[in-house]
Amino acid sequence: MNEYSNFPSSNRVEMDHQVKLNNRKSLEISGVKEVDSFDNEEFLLETVQGYMIIRGQNLQLKNLDVGSGNVTIKGRIYELSYIDETQGEKAKGFFSKLFR
């Protein structure tokens, strides 16, 4: 029996979202729903707090635990940013570049 067995299956337990950056070389993120795309310069993650973009150099996905929503990325981190729904034009421009 797990700790969520008392909750009805229709109720979804919301995950916490935490970001831990260590010396711009290692990034640990919790609350990740999905890794939408990635390469050695950019990651696009869907988190419980919205879409997140990580940009850098020599980025590598070191750990992905889908069950707990944890992701670890190593490399030189230059930028972390969120795409909010209120920034529709910026998000639209990013996605149009992504899916050309």
Coordinates of C-alpha atoms in Angstrom, one line a residue:
M1 CA 0.0 0.0 0.0
N2 CA 1.5 3.4 -1.0
E3 CA 0.9 6.8 0.6
Y4 CA -1.5 7.8 -2.1
S5 CA -3.9 4.9 -1.7
N6 CA -6.3 6.9 0.4
F7 CA -6.9 9.4 -2.4
P8 CA -9.5 8.7 -5.1
S9 CA -7.9 7.9 -8.4
S10 CA -9.6 10.8 -10.1
N11 CA -7.8 13.3 -7.8
R12 CA -4.3 14.0 -9.1
V13 CA -1.6 14.8 -6.5
E14 CA 0.3 17.9 -7.6
M15 CA 4.1 17.6 -7.6
D16 CA 6.4 20.2 -6.1
H17 CA 8.7 22.0 -8.5
Q18 CA 12.2 22.7 -7.4
V19 CA 15.3 23.8 -9.3
K20 CA 18.8 23.3 -8.0
L21 CA 21.7 24.8 -9.9
N22 CA 25.2 23.8 -8.8
N23 CA 28.1 26.0 -10.1
R24 CA 26.3 26.3 -13.5
K25 CA 27.5 22.7 -14.3
S26 CA 24.7 20.6 -12.8
L27 CA 21.0 21.2 -12.8
E28 CA 18.5 19.2 -10.8
I29 CA 14.8 19.8 -11.5
S30 CA 11.8 18.2 -9.8
G31 CA 8.1 18.5 -10.9
V32 CA 8.9 17.6 -14.5
K33 CA 5.9 16.2 -16.5
E34 CA 7.7 15.7 -19.8
V35 CA 10.9 16.3 -21.7
D36 CA 9.6 17.7 -24.9
S37 CA 12.8 18.1 -26.8
F38 CA 16.5 18.4 -26.2
D39 CA 19.9 18.7 -27.8
N40 CA 23.4 19.7 -26.6
E41 CA 22.4 23.4 -26.5
E42 CA 18.8 23.5 -25.4
F43 CA 16.2 21.6 -23.4
L44 CA 12.4 22.1 -23.4
L45 CA 10.7 20.7 -20.4
E46 CA 7.1 20.7 -19.3
T47 CA 6.9 21.2 -15.6
V48 CA 4.0 21.5 -13.1
Q49 CA 4.7 25.3 -13.2
G50 CA 4.7 25.6 -17.0
Y51 CA 7.2 25.1 -19.8
M52 CA 10.9 25.7 -19.0
I53 CA 13.8 26.3 -21.4
I54 CA 17.3 25.5 -20.4
R55 CA 20.1 26.8 -22.7
G56 CA 23.8 26.1 -22.5
Q57 CA 26.7 24.3 -24.0
N58 CA 27.5 20.5 -24.0
L59 CA 24.2 19.8 -22.2
Q60 CA 23.5 16.2 -21.4
L61 CA 20.5 14.4 -19.8
K62 CA 22.1 12.5 -16.9
N63 CA 19.0 11.4 -15.1
L64 CA 15.4 11.1 -16.0
D65 CA 12.9 9.6 -13.5
V66 CA 9.5 9.8 -15.0
G67 CA 7.7 8.4 -12.0
S68 CA 9.0 11.0 -9.6
G69 CA 9.4 13.8 -12.2
N70 CA 13.1 14.3 -11.5
V71 CA 15.6 15.4 -14.2
T72 CA 19.3 16.0 -14.0
I73 CA 21.1 18.0 -16.7
K74 CA 24.9 18.4 -16.8
G75 CA 26.9 20.9 -18.9
R76 CA 27.5 24.6 -19.0
I77 CA 24.2 26.3 -18.1
Y78 CA 23.7 29.8 -19.6
E79 CA 20.0 30.4 -19.2
L80 CA 16.9 29.1 -17.4
S81 CA 13.5 30.6 -18.4
Y82 CA 9.8 29.8 -18.2
I83 CA 7.3 30.3 -21.0
D84 CA 4.1 31.6 -19.4
E85 CA 0.8 31.6 -21.2
T86 CA 0.7 35.4 -20.8
Q87 CA 3.8 35.6 -23.0
G88 CA 1.9 34.1 -25.9
E89 CA 3.9 35.9 -28.6
K90 CA 7.2 34.9 -27.2
A91 CA 6.1 31.3 -26.9
K92 CA 4.6 31.3 -30.3
G93 CA 7.9 32.6 -31.8
F94 CA 9.9 29.9 -29.9
F95 CA 7.6 27.1 -31.0
S96 CA 7.5 28.2 -34.6
K97 CA 11.4 28.1 -34.6
L98 CA 11.3 24.7 -32.9
F99 CA 9.0 23.1 -35.4
R100 CA 10.2 24.6 -38.7

